Amino acid sequence: MSEHLSSAEIRNRFLAHFEGRGHTVVPSASLLLDDPNLLFVNAGMVPFKPYFLGQETPPFKRATSVQKCVRTLDIEEVGKTTRHGTFFQMNGNFSFGDYFKEGAIQYAWELVTGDQASGGLGFDPDRIWVTVLPGDDEARHFWKSVAGLPDERIQPRGLKDNYWNMGVPGPGGPCSEIYVDRGPEFGPDGGPDADEDRFLEIWNLVFMQEELSAVRAKDDFDIAGPLPSKNIDTGMGLERVAYLLQGKQNMYEIDTVFPVIERAMELSGKKYGAAGGDGHVDDVRFRVVADHVRSSLMLIGDGVTPGNEGRGYVLRRLLRRAVRNMRLLGYQDPALPELLPVSRDKMGESYPELVSGWDRIAQVAYAEEEAFRKTLQAGTQIFDLAAGDVKTSGATTIPGDKAFALHDTYGFPIDLTLEMAAEAGLSVDEPGFRQLMAEQRERAKADARAKKGQHADTGVYRGILDANGPTEWLAYETLETESRPLALLREGAAVRTLATGDVGEVVLDRTPFYAESGGQVADAGVIEFEGGKLEVLDVQRPVRGLVVHQVRVVDGELPADARLLHAKVDPEWRTGARQAHSGTHIVHAALREVLGPTALQSGSFNRPGYLRLDFGWLNALTPEQVHEIEQVSNNALRADLPVGWQYMTLGEAKDWGAIALFGETYDDRSVRVVEIGGPWSRELCG
Ligand code: SER
């Protein structure tokens, strides 16, 4: 291997390699892509899922990206192994019904073993091993014919390793993994099947060809049928490749992560790697700090704020673990103001939004550290009381429920309780504590299951979409159309008629009804047919492209094969909803004018006569601020500022200064920008 390649260089080489082979370079999506099954984007393919499933037509046949990913299932493993990171980047190339196994293998081989001087990564071909699904003779064949690999370095491994799925229903397929042999000093011979530390997986090529209807485990799932086309989804771990190409022992020592460890060394006065061996407890702490600081930076960058559930809780945990580990390293002062900027300087090169959004990011992170410091203080008092009680009663063990209360109510981590107990000459009933934790986890899981159930099975809607194509959606053009029903549903199943009094769903070939989105309530109105009338109760898009009306039959009986319907939006309702929605844009602009650009809307709801705008702010607003925001808003109304909209690319919209809200996904070909009073208020608004 020749030169050391920086992470940015590896990233650029990857994208250039595939761009030179006809792939469109697609920017990383936000970590918060809207998928009810995923807390965070955890693989490069997630933004492309609708293309694989055939729900949407891809605008390109080939794409390549470097996608930000977060996986926190293994948070306890961070720092203890060479390769567990909560944030990582996945380099990927994707084919949507274009090239398949042979192309994927050839492109990967060229990049992995290509000469560094001519843009490749320069791995020694003799150190490459691959795995294939037993029976996948095609993949084996191409590894031999294209790459010239000998049979003994093509290992068959079962479904667990060589069939990839999302862990939830979705696309999947056999895969083939590429490993680099780091050498005998790292473990026994025998290929990836024998040792995955010595043989490090760097790239997974997935031959995406099936749709899974249920996934119980990696190797236990139901295949619903073939995907509309055969696709390629690959994922190369950027951090893993970086540590190999930078001659490091693990992902925490690479160029984009290690500087945080260096700063932590300066602050704590302790030395990373001092004990020589791997896994020294301080080394693990340094790595946890570096990993968590970077992940927190990326999550806040994409709009997550600390909270007590879901994404916010993950962020809170990461931030607090980072702070806590700095304390364990002996550093007591606020640590994030020292560490976060180091991470920003390294990651900002590839993610400029970290630089432009820095003020907001820093504010969120530092406030959380402050809050945690207060928690520690309060928790310490509670701990002292508990310890005092135990001692007075002549016992030596802090009961499990006390440790649990400290954790649950005061956010006091158990390792802190253990440590302080030891200092006080006491022990802790750890099994009791763990039992209570397990019970709490069970409750949380049951809760999550219940929440997921709300996303009813979308299969039936997908079937309607597949059979008929997308709804012709005329909400922006007209308030009335003549339409034909494509399907009638009751309780999620197709029916032949809807009779007086029934509540059901109607899918039309075309509709003027606005479906709830962007915080604006669905249109109200009626659908008339010969001999009867439906009242529209709600309008939703359960799958992209398909508009579904929830209706109540006011009178008559609607047959599924009715010829002609009149869909009529209530014009007053629509006007009211639009006014409320414009009002939200105005209040948002006023907020930003008064509070500055870190004030960002996080949610909204608009219906006639009512608007609500949510935004996160660290302190309550002062009466003066509220008054000023009201004045700015009212002035905008009095001035009767002109409202207009136009379509442009996401890049153009950003250049134009339009605000894009975090967590929303936009179709890059064409976003809708609404402006009020010219540049005063410009927002992406679908
Ligand atoms: N989706 C596959 C993975 O996550 C390849 O990108 O490993």
XYZ file of C-alpha atoms and ligand atoms in Angstrom:
693
model
C 0.000 0.000 0.000
C 1.382 3.354 -0.925
C 0.218 6.668 0.465
C -2.139 7.367 3.322
C -5.458 8.663 2.038
C -7.529 11.124 4.035
C -11.215 10.408 4.640
C -12.146 13.272 2.315
C -9.891 11.813 -0.352
C -11.424 8.341 -0.050
C -14.862 9.876 -0.304
C -13.921 11.882 -3.381
C -12.289 8.920 -5.055
C -15.346 6.802 -4.464
C -17.719 9.352 -5.948
C -15.394 10.114 -8.876
C -14.985 6.426 -9.642
C -18.705 5.939 -9.991
C -19.430 9.289 -11.583
C -16.914 8.302 -14.255
C -18.982 5.154 -14.762
C -22.257 6.871 -15.468
C -23.590 7.345 -11.908
C -25.347 10.508 -10.768
C -23.777 11.857 -7.591
C -26.575 12.303 -5.035
C -25.897 14.323 -1.865
C -26.366 12.642 1.483
C -29.937 12.782 2.730
C -30.651 14.058 6.238
C -30.221 11.503 9.008
C -33.900 12.063 9.734
C -35.490 10.741 6.599
C -39.184 10.230 7.079
C -39.586 6.496 7.439
C -41.843 5.381 10.276
C -39.754 2.260 10.788
C -36.402 3.954 11.201
C -35.201 6.249 13.947
C -32.309 7.395 11.770
C -31.033 6.649 8.309
C -28.842 3.606 8.868
C -27.761 2.614 5.359
C -26.942 4.314 2.088
C -29.930 2.764 0.357
C -32.618 4.200 2.628
C -33.302 7.330 0.535
C -33.625 5.127 -2.553
C -36.043 2.619 -1.073
C -39.057 3.783 -3.137
C -37.029 3.240 -6.315
C -36.116 -0.323 -5.365
C -39.702 -1.138 -4.475
C -40.974 0.375 -7.706
C -43.111 2.918 -5.828
C -41.407 5.755 -7.660
C -39.588 6.011 -10.938
C -35.947 6.854 -10.341
C -34.723 9.922 -12.242
C -31.495 8.028 -12.989
C -30.514 4.439 -13.631
C -27.307 4.696 -11.633
C -26.524 6.734 -8.551
C -23.707 7.102 -6.065
C -23.633 8.755 -2.660
C -21.831 9.058 0.629
C -24.631 8.807 3.142
C -24.539 9.878 6.781
C -25.696 6.981 8.970
C -26.420 6.509 12.658
C -26.800 3.158 14.402
C -27.067 3.172 18.168
C -28.044 -0.403 18.963
C -24.437 -1.174 19.824
C -23.796 1.960 21.844
C -22.313 -0.086 24.691
C -19.765 -1.585 22.314
C -18.344 1.761 21.270
C -14.680 2.074 22.060
C -14.340 -1.567 23.018
C -13.980 -2.947 19.495
C -12.127 -1.589 16.502
C -15.159 -0.862 14.390
C -18.296 0.125 16.320
C -19.209 3.718 15.688
C -22.571 5.313 16.336
C -22.050 7.641 13.372
C -20.486 6.479 10.155
C -20.570 7.202 6.472
C -21.568 4.710 3.856
C -20.176 5.027 0.358
C -22.612 3.450 -2.042
C -23.332 2.799 -5.669
C -26.810 1.932 -6.839
C -28.286 0.464 -9.975
C -32.012 0.634 -10.558
C -32.730 -2.108 -13.057
C -29.494 -1.360 -14.873
C -26.269 -3.361 -14.266
C -26.396 -6.308 -11.893
C -23.906 -8.753 -10.368
C -21.199 -8.587 -12.987
C -21.141 -4.786 -13.123
C -21.202 -4.421 -9.355
C -18.313 -6.828 -8.900
C -16.283 -5.276 -11.670
C -16.719 -1.679 -10.457
C -15.914 -2.634 -6.879
C -12.859 -4.624 -7.845
C -11.502 -1.786 -10.002
C -11.818 0.707 -7.164
C -10.538 -1.515 -4.357
C -7.465 -2.786 -6.165
C -6.965 0.089 -8.614
C -3.638 1.838 -8.463
C -3.650 4.847 -6.127
C -1.869 6.934 -8.735
C -4.801 6.476 -11.076
C -7.591 7.119 -8.579
C -7.976 3.680 -7.015
C -7.677 2.703 -3.347
C -4.639 0.538 -3.973
C -5.419 -2.529 -1.844
C -3.226 -5.532 -2.603
C -5.412 -7.959 -4.634
C -3.792 -10.892 -2.830
C -5.233 -9.654 0.465
C -8.814 -9.525 -0.729
C -11.315 -12.190 0.313
C -14.988 -12.267 -0.530
C -18.032 -14.137 0.701
C -21.075 -15.251 -1.288
C -24.397 -16.845 -0.431
C -24.106 -20.644 -0.781
C -25.481 -21.546 -4.185
C -24.925 -18.108 -5.685
C -22.827 -19.542 -8.499
C -23.192 -16.391 -10.554
C -21.471 -14.231 -7.957
C -18.747 -16.851 -7.517
C -18.324 -17.032 -11.277
C -17.881 -13.269 -11.660
C -15.441 -13.060 -8.760
C -13.347 -15.554 -10.698
C -13.792 -14.230 -14.219
C -13.745 -10.492 -13.478
C -11.425 -10.314 -10.466
C -9.451 -13.496 -10.965
C -9.978 -14.538 -7.330
C -9.087 -18.158 -6.544
C -11.868 -20.382 -5.219
C -10.366 -20.586 -1.735
C -10.726 -16.837 -1.227
C -14.435 -16.953 -2.140
C -16.112 -18.238 1.020
C -19.732 -19.313 1.148
C -21.568 -17.955 4.177
C -25.220 -18.408 5.029
C -28.209 -16.102 5.081
C -27.091 -14.417 8.279
C -24.079 -12.902 6.567
C -24.933 -13.043 2.919
C -28.542 -12.006 2.643
C -29.231 -8.368 3.317
C -32.517 -6.843 4.410
C -33.537 -3.697 6.223
C -34.531 -5.529 9.381
C -38.104 -4.544 8.554
C -40.298 -5.271 5.529
C -38.791 -3.766 2.387
C -36.350 -4.690 -0.340
C -33.655 -7.323 0.150
C -31.442 -9.777 -1.617
C -28.364 -12.011 -1.555
C -25.142 -10.164 -0.996
C -21.439 -10.581 -1.366
C -19.006 -8.997 1.063
C -15.463 -7.833 0.412
C -12.851 -8.301 3.152
C -9.272 -7.147 3.554
C -6.771 -9.418 5.274
C -4.892 -7.230 7.773
C -2.258 -9.897 8.298
C -1.449 -12.816 10.601
C -0.568 -10.558 13.530
C -4.302 -9.721 13.802
C -5.680 -13.239 14.076
C -5.789 -16.802 12.772
C -5.814 -17.897 9.132
C -8.997 -19.105 7.559
C -10.664 -16.108 6.004
C -13.644 -14.075 7.224
C -15.381 -17.210 8.428
C -12.572 -17.736 10.935
C -11.900 -14.198 12.163
C -13.601 -10.921 11.397
C -11.002 -8.762 13.095
C -8.122 -9.930 11.009
C -10.339 -10.119 7.937
C -12.138 -6.810 8.000
C -15.280 -6.334 5.957
C -15.078 -3.129 3.965
C -17.842 -3.387 1.398
C -21.133 -5.154 0.983
C -22.596 -5.654 -2.496
C -26.300 -6.395 -2.307
C -28.084 -7.960 -5.253
C -31.415 -6.404 -4.434
C -34.073 -8.520 -6.053
C -36.868 -9.375 -3.612
C -39.505 -7.657 -1.533
C -39.808 -8.986 2.006
C -43.158 -8.940 3.735
C -41.931 -9.878 7.207
C -38.533 -9.955 8.874
C -38.092 -11.854 12.130
C -34.304 -12.181 12.065
C -31.448 -11.762 9.638
C -31.977 -15.314 8.447
C -35.696 -15.630 9.091
C -38.008 -13.662 6.813
C -40.808 -14.035 4.282
C -40.294 -13.155 0.653
C -43.404 -11.567 -0.846
C -42.100 -11.771 -4.405
C -39.535 -10.430 -6.820
C -38.943 -6.697 -7.110
C -40.032 -5.115 -10.404
C -36.386 -5.130 -11.483
C -33.005 -6.404 -10.388
C -31.003 -3.764 -8.616
C -27.691 -3.121 -6.960
C -27.198 -1.541 -3.535
C -23.717 -1.405 -2.120
C -22.286 -0.008 1.074
C -18.634 0.607 1.800
C -17.735 1.732 5.304
C -15.793 4.942 4.847
C -14.352 4.857 8.378
C -13.171 1.278 8.014
C -11.427 1.943 4.730
C -9.898 5.057 6.264
C -8.396 3.179 9.164
C -6.882 0.598 6.869
C -5.519 3.175 4.457
C -4.242 5.414 7.227
C -2.368 2.587 8.909
C -4.448 2.817 12.104
C -5.710 0.111 14.398
C -9.335 1.220 14.645
C -11.895 3.734 13.475
C -11.341 6.114 16.400
C -7.833 6.908 15.298
C -8.609 8.173 11.789
C -8.117 11.742 10.638
C -11.709 12.889 11.214
C -12.036 11.417 14.712
C -8.652 11.369 16.424
C -8.224 15.146 16.817
C -11.020 15.043 19.402
C -9.048 12.427 21.333
C -5.981 14.650 21.118
C -7.890 17.595 22.550
C -9.340 15.369 25.271
C -5.791 14.313 26.164
C -4.752 17.944 26.551
C -7.768 18.702 28.710
C -7.525 15.668 30.946
C -3.770 15.399 31.125
C -4.158 11.672 30.502
C -2.531 9.841 27.638
C -4.373 7.748 25.070
C -2.672 4.425 24.462
C -0.497 4.883 27.540
C -1.038 1.347 28.772
C 0.149 -0.023 25.448
C -2.484 -2.722 25.153
C -5.891 -2.415 23.576
C -9.000 -1.913 25.614
C -7.467 -0.073 28.557
C -10.343 1.536 30.382
C -9.116 5.089 29.726
C -8.606 4.340 26.042
C -12.195 3.182 25.827
C -13.275 6.455 27.454
C -11.312 8.532 24.980
C -12.899 6.651 22.104
C -16.396 6.991 23.522
C -15.825 10.735 23.821
C -14.584 11.062 20.249
C -17.333 8.922 18.774
C -20.168 10.505 20.736
C -19.024 14.076 20.174
C -19.005 13.508 16.436
C -22.376 11.718 16.378
C -23.955 14.458 18.481
C -22.586 17.089 16.147
C -24.067 15.346 13.126
C -27.444 14.753 14.785
C -27.838 18.330 15.990
C -26.677 19.441 12.551
C -29.678 17.636 11.094
C -32.068 19.221 13.545
C -32.309 16.816 16.494
C -32.605 18.416 19.922
C -32.100 16.561 23.207
C -35.264 15.111 24.684
C -36.665 12.215 26.642
C -37.836 9.955 23.876
C -37.053 8.804 20.381
C -34.367 10.674 18.530
C -34.023 13.318 21.199
C -33.272 10.675 23.787
C -30.551 9.112 21.669
C -28.905 12.500 21.308
C -29.217 13.220 25.017
C -27.609 9.907 25.815
C -24.718 10.516 23.434
C -24.033 13.998 24.775
C -24.238 12.939 28.396
C -22.067 9.896 27.865
C -19.444 12.111 26.246
C -19.499 14.567 29.153
C -19.552 11.782 31.681
C -16.564 10.037 30.143
C -14.604 13.275 30.224
C -15.320 13.446 33.943
C -14.147 9.890 34.349
C -10.958 10.955 32.605
C -10.632 13.573 35.300
C -11.878 16.656 33.457
C -14.585 18.496 35.409
C -15.147 21.711 33.452
C -17.604 22.103 30.564
C -16.114 19.821 27.924
C -18.239 20.313 24.833
C -17.131 23.903 24.137
C -13.627 22.450 23.919
C -14.393 19.333 21.899
C -17.294 20.057 19.588
C -15.470 22.725 17.541
C -12.640 20.260 16.911
C -15.110 17.804 15.430
C -16.765 20.563 13.394
C -13.429 21.551 11.877
C -12.891 17.980 10.704
C -16.398 17.161 9.506
C -17.210 20.604 8.100
C -15.092 19.903 5.053
C -17.580 17.327 3.803
C -20.667 18.792 5.498
C -20.659 22.588 5.150
C -24.038 22.811 6.905
C -22.130 22.162 10.145
C -20.243 25.376 9.603
C -23.204 27.457 8.472
C -25.435 26.085 11.257
C -22.731 26.250 13.891
C -24.296 28.836 16.192
C -27.441 26.809 16.576
C -25.547 23.522 16.982
C -23.267 24.916 19.653
C -26.150 26.503 21.524
C -28.090 23.229 21.680
C -25.109 21.124 22.735
C -23.744 23.493 25.352
C -27.173 23.985 26.925
C -27.524 20.226 27.275
C -24.171 19.971 28.989
C -25.202 22.726 31.388
C -28.449 20.903 32.162
C -26.563 17.686 32.747
C -24.153 19.392 35.103
C -27.142 20.559 37.143
C -28.524 17.020 37.100
C -25.258 15.693 38.394
C -25.338 18.211 41.177
C -28.924 17.403 42.180
C -28.321 13.668 41.799
C -25.291 13.877 44.029
C -27.418 15.291 46.819
C -29.994 12.530 46.417
C -27.210 9.995 46.370
C -25.730 11.367 49.558
C -29.115 11.141 51.288
C -29.580 7.551 50.143
C -26.063 6.620 51.214
C -26.677 8.276 54.598
C -29.883 6.251 55.104
C -28.142 2.997 54.257
C -25.348 3.706 56.675
C -27.660 4.720 59.522
C -29.601 1.499 59.120
C -26.371 -0.404 59.445
C -26.571 -1.852 55.938
C -23.878 -1.662 53.269
C -25.884 -1.947 50.055
C -27.765 0.764 48.222
C -31.061 -0.851 47.167
C -31.791 -1.407 43.467
C -34.861 0.812 43.480
C -32.798 3.750 44.783
C -30.223 3.273 42.050
C -33.049 2.998 39.544
C -34.724 6.171 40.799
C -31.421 8.018 40.535
C -31.125 6.827 36.981
C -34.718 7.251 35.931
C -35.602 10.493 37.669
C -32.280 12.259 37.828
C -30.630 10.822 34.733
C -27.853 9.558 36.977
C -25.941 6.824 35.140
C -25.463 3.565 37.017
C -21.699 3.596 36.605
C -21.662 6.909 38.426
C -23.781 5.482 41.234
C -21.472 2.474 41.455
C -18.407 4.625 41.593
C -19.755 6.980 44.218
C -21.002 4.046 46.280
C -17.543 2.530 46.198
C -16.056 5.817 47.333
C -18.500 5.806 50.255
C -17.561 2.231 51.133
C -20.910 0.854 49.974
C -22.076 -1.514 47.279
C -25.153 -1.336 45.052
C -27.798 -3.989 44.477
C -26.966 -4.201 40.795
C -29.144 -7.232 39.950
C -32.106 -5.403 41.475
C -31.298 -2.320 39.441
C -30.940 -4.338 36.220
C -34.247 -6.082 36.842
C -36.021 -2.713 37.085
C -34.222 -1.514 33.956
C -35.311 -4.628 32.064
C -38.913 -4.059 33.109
C -38.705 -0.489 31.918
C -37.259 -1.564 28.575
C -40.120 -4.013 28.143
C -42.599 -1.202 28.728
C -40.794 0.975 26.193
C -40.806 -1.809 23.637
C -44.499 -2.461 24.084
C -45.071 1.245 23.647
C -43.024 1.324 20.448
C -44.935 -1.652 19.096
C -48.206 0.078 19.811
C -47.022 3.206 18.018
C -45.868 1.304 14.976
C -49.289 -0.273 14.696
C -50.674 3.118 13.744
C -48.990 2.924 10.379
C -51.537 0.534 9.011
C -50.549 -1.874 6.332
C -49.930 0.147 3.194
C -49.950 -2.924 0.916
C -53.516 -2.377 -0.264
C -52.767 1.239 -1.241
C -49.630 0.174 -3.012
C -51.695 -2.336 -4.981
C -54.089 0.418 -6.095
C -51.156 2.632 -7.040
C -49.490 -0.174 -9.000
C -52.677 -0.953 -10.890
C -53.626 2.633 -11.748
C -50.607 4.852 -11.433
C -50.509 8.017 -9.339
C -53.573 10.168 -8.691
C -53.840 13.169 -10.963
C -53.621 15.788 -8.263
C -55.182 19.131 -9.167
C -55.323 20.855 -5.787
C -53.153 23.718 -6.973
C -55.201 24.258 -10.132
C -58.877 23.861 -9.385
C -61.487 23.311 -6.706
C -63.751 21.023 -8.742
C -63.214 18.086 -11.047
C -65.127 15.328 -12.692
C -63.650 12.063 -11.537
C -64.037 8.325 -11.635
C -63.601 6.043 -8.605
C -60.696 3.605 -8.822
C -61.328 1.825 -5.548
C -63.646 1.874 -2.547
C -62.376 0.627 0.814
C -63.881 -0.142 4.179
C -61.674 -0.939 7.135
C -58.709 -1.373 4.850
C -60.314 -3.827 2.413
C -61.783 -3.260 -1.028
C -65.585 -3.220 -1.214
C -68.040 -3.058 -4.121
C -70.316 -0.384 -2.684
C -70.573 2.202 0.039
C -74.108 2.725 1.350
C -75.792 5.566 3.229
C -74.170 6.125 6.603
C -71.023 4.154 5.736
C -67.629 5.640 6.494
C -65.027 4.413 4.033
C -62.316 5.467 1.653
C -62.484 6.471 -1.977
C -59.594 6.639 -4.405
C -60.284 8.761 -7.479
C -58.441 8.969 -10.791
C -58.139 12.733 -10.283
C -58.916 15.036 -7.406
C -58.914 18.713 -6.471
C -58.692 17.862 -2.741
C -55.607 18.965 -0.825
C -54.240 16.043 1.190
C -52.955 16.931 4.647
C -49.304 17.829 4.389
C -46.823 20.473 5.347
C -48.935 21.185 8.409
C -51.972 22.202 6.369
C -55.179 20.378 7.155
C -56.899 18.368 4.404
C -59.631 20.037 2.384
C -63.253 19.615 3.321
C -65.961 19.288 0.677
C -68.257 16.841 -1.031
C -68.189 14.233 -3.760
C -71.475 13.961 -5.649
C -72.662 11.074 -7.756
C -75.862 10.200 -9.498
C -78.368 9.665 -6.741
C -76.170 10.502 -3.810
C -73.479 12.435 -2.049
C -70.357 11.829 0.042
C -68.992 14.138 2.674
C -65.189 14.274 2.647
C -63.888 13.846 6.211
C -60.169 13.620 5.593
C -57.694 13.348 2.739
C -54.327 11.604 3.078
C -51.523 10.199 0.968
C -50.728 6.866 2.635
C -48.209 6.085 -0.102
C -46.533 8.673 -2.230
C -48.541 9.496 -5.331
C -51.867 8.151 -4.100
C -54.537 10.468 -2.688
C -57.167 8.770 -0.526
C -60.404 10.433 0.619
C -62.038 9.343 3.810
C -65.761 9.851 3.310
C -69.148 9.394 4.903
C -72.023 8.561 2.610
C -74.635 11.252 3.214
C -77.185 9.586 0.978
C -77.396 7.088 -1.857
C -75.278 4.064 -2.580
C -71.997 4.454 -4.406
C -70.964 1.514 -6.598
C -67.250 0.901 -7.200
C -67.835 1.125 -10.947
C -69.668 4.476 -10.913
C -68.959 6.373 -14.085
C -68.987 9.982 -13.074
C -68.424 11.805 -9.818
C -68.149 15.490 -9.049
C -65.459 16.243 -6.506
C -65.981 19.669 -4.971
C -63.747 21.333 -2.429
C -65.449 23.718 -0.012
C -63.938 27.007 -1.238
C -64.292 28.796 2.092
C -62.570 26.010 3.946
C -59.700 26.034 1.483
C -59.306 29.791 1.724
C -59.275 29.583 5.501
C -56.641 26.845 5.486
C -54.477 28.784 3.041
C -54.735 31.904 5.137
C -53.693 30.015 8.235
C -50.809 28.437 6.351
C -49.613 31.820 5.054
C -49.977 33.099 8.599
C -47.562 30.425 9.781
C -45.017 31.471 7.160
C -45.376 35.062 8.344
C -44.956 34.202 12.016
C -41.940 32.070 11.120
C -40.319 34.948 9.239
C -41.123 37.313 12.101
C -39.612 34.909 14.632
C -36.415 34.784 12.655
C -36.342 38.519 12.216
C -36.649 39.046 15.963
C -34.730 36.045 17.363
C -32.248 35.413 14.591
C -31.737 32.589 12.104
C -31.390 29.880 14.745
C -35.134 30.120 15.386
C -36.446 27.346 13.179
C -39.913 25.934 12.874
C -40.095 22.282 13.917
C -43.769 21.671 13.253
C -47.017 23.412 12.475
C -50.711 22.888 12.059
C -52.995 25.074 9.982
C -56.730 24.920 9.593
C -59.340 27.604 8.999
C -59.276 30.067 11.853
C -56.329 28.424 13.614
C -52.605 28.174 13.303
C -49.938 26.642 15.460
C -46.199 26.919 14.944
C -43.761 24.830 17.007
C -40.179 25.775 17.481
C -37.490 24.856 19.941
C -35.900 27.631 21.944
C -33.695 27.419 24.965
C -35.503 29.967 27.121
C -39.034 31.184 27.380
C -39.576 34.278 25.225
C -39.730 37.555 27.103
C -42.968 39.575 26.851
C -40.994 42.142 24.816
C -39.919 39.509 22.325
C -43.458 38.188 21.991
C -44.724 41.698 21.446
C -42.102 42.411 18.831
C -42.890 39.192 16.952
C -46.566 40.140 16.963
C -45.768 43.575 15.632
C -43.584 42.327 12.834
C -46.266 39.803 11.861
C -49.060 42.358 11.953
C -47.045 44.799 9.912
C -46.572 42.148 7.262
C -50.327 41.571 7.182
C -51.120 45.272 7.003
C -48.635 45.751 4.198
C -50.541 43.014 2.346
C -47.265 41.597 1.073
C -47.574 39.743 -2.228
C -47.502 35.933 -2.047
C -45.983 33.946 -4.888
C -44.433 30.589 -5.563
C -42.212 28.911 -8.078
C -40.517 25.600 -8.721
C -36.739 25.259 -8.779
C -34.026 22.793 -7.864
C -33.018 22.366 -4.239
C -29.653 23.942 -5.010
C -31.282 27.011 -6.543
C -33.653 27.292 -3.604
C -30.754 27.264 -1.163
C -28.883 29.885 -3.190
C -32.027 31.925 -3.029
C -31.969 31.778 0.734
C -35.107 29.672 1.056
C -35.491 27.907 4.418
C -35.634 24.145 4.163
C -36.985 22.493 7.260
C -35.020 19.692 8.799
C -36.454 16.270 8.611
C -38.407 16.937 5.479
C -37.412 15.239 2.295
C -37.497 17.065 -0.930
C -37.418 15.823 -4.436
C -34.288 17.409 -5.809
C -35.597 17.850 -9.305
C -38.200 20.341 -8.345
C -39.023 21.954 -5.045
C -41.735 24.513 -4.494
C -40.611 27.752 -2.938
C -43.221 30.072 -1.475
C -42.311 33.678 -0.901
C -44.111 36.438 0.910
C -42.886 39.956 0.341
C -39.983 38.782 -1.831
C -36.930 37.741 0.155
C -38.617 38.587 3.475
C -40.079 35.096 3.707
C -38.876 32.304 1.472
C -39.601 28.732 2.411
C -39.631 25.399 0.728
C -43.212 24.286 0.916
C -44.656 21.234 -0.789
N -27.582 -1.868 2.374
C -26.374 -2.617 2.558
C -25.780 -2.425 3.930
O -26.232 -1.599 4.677
C -25.377 -2.223 1.511
O -25.350 -0.844 1.364
O -24.876 -3.125 4.266
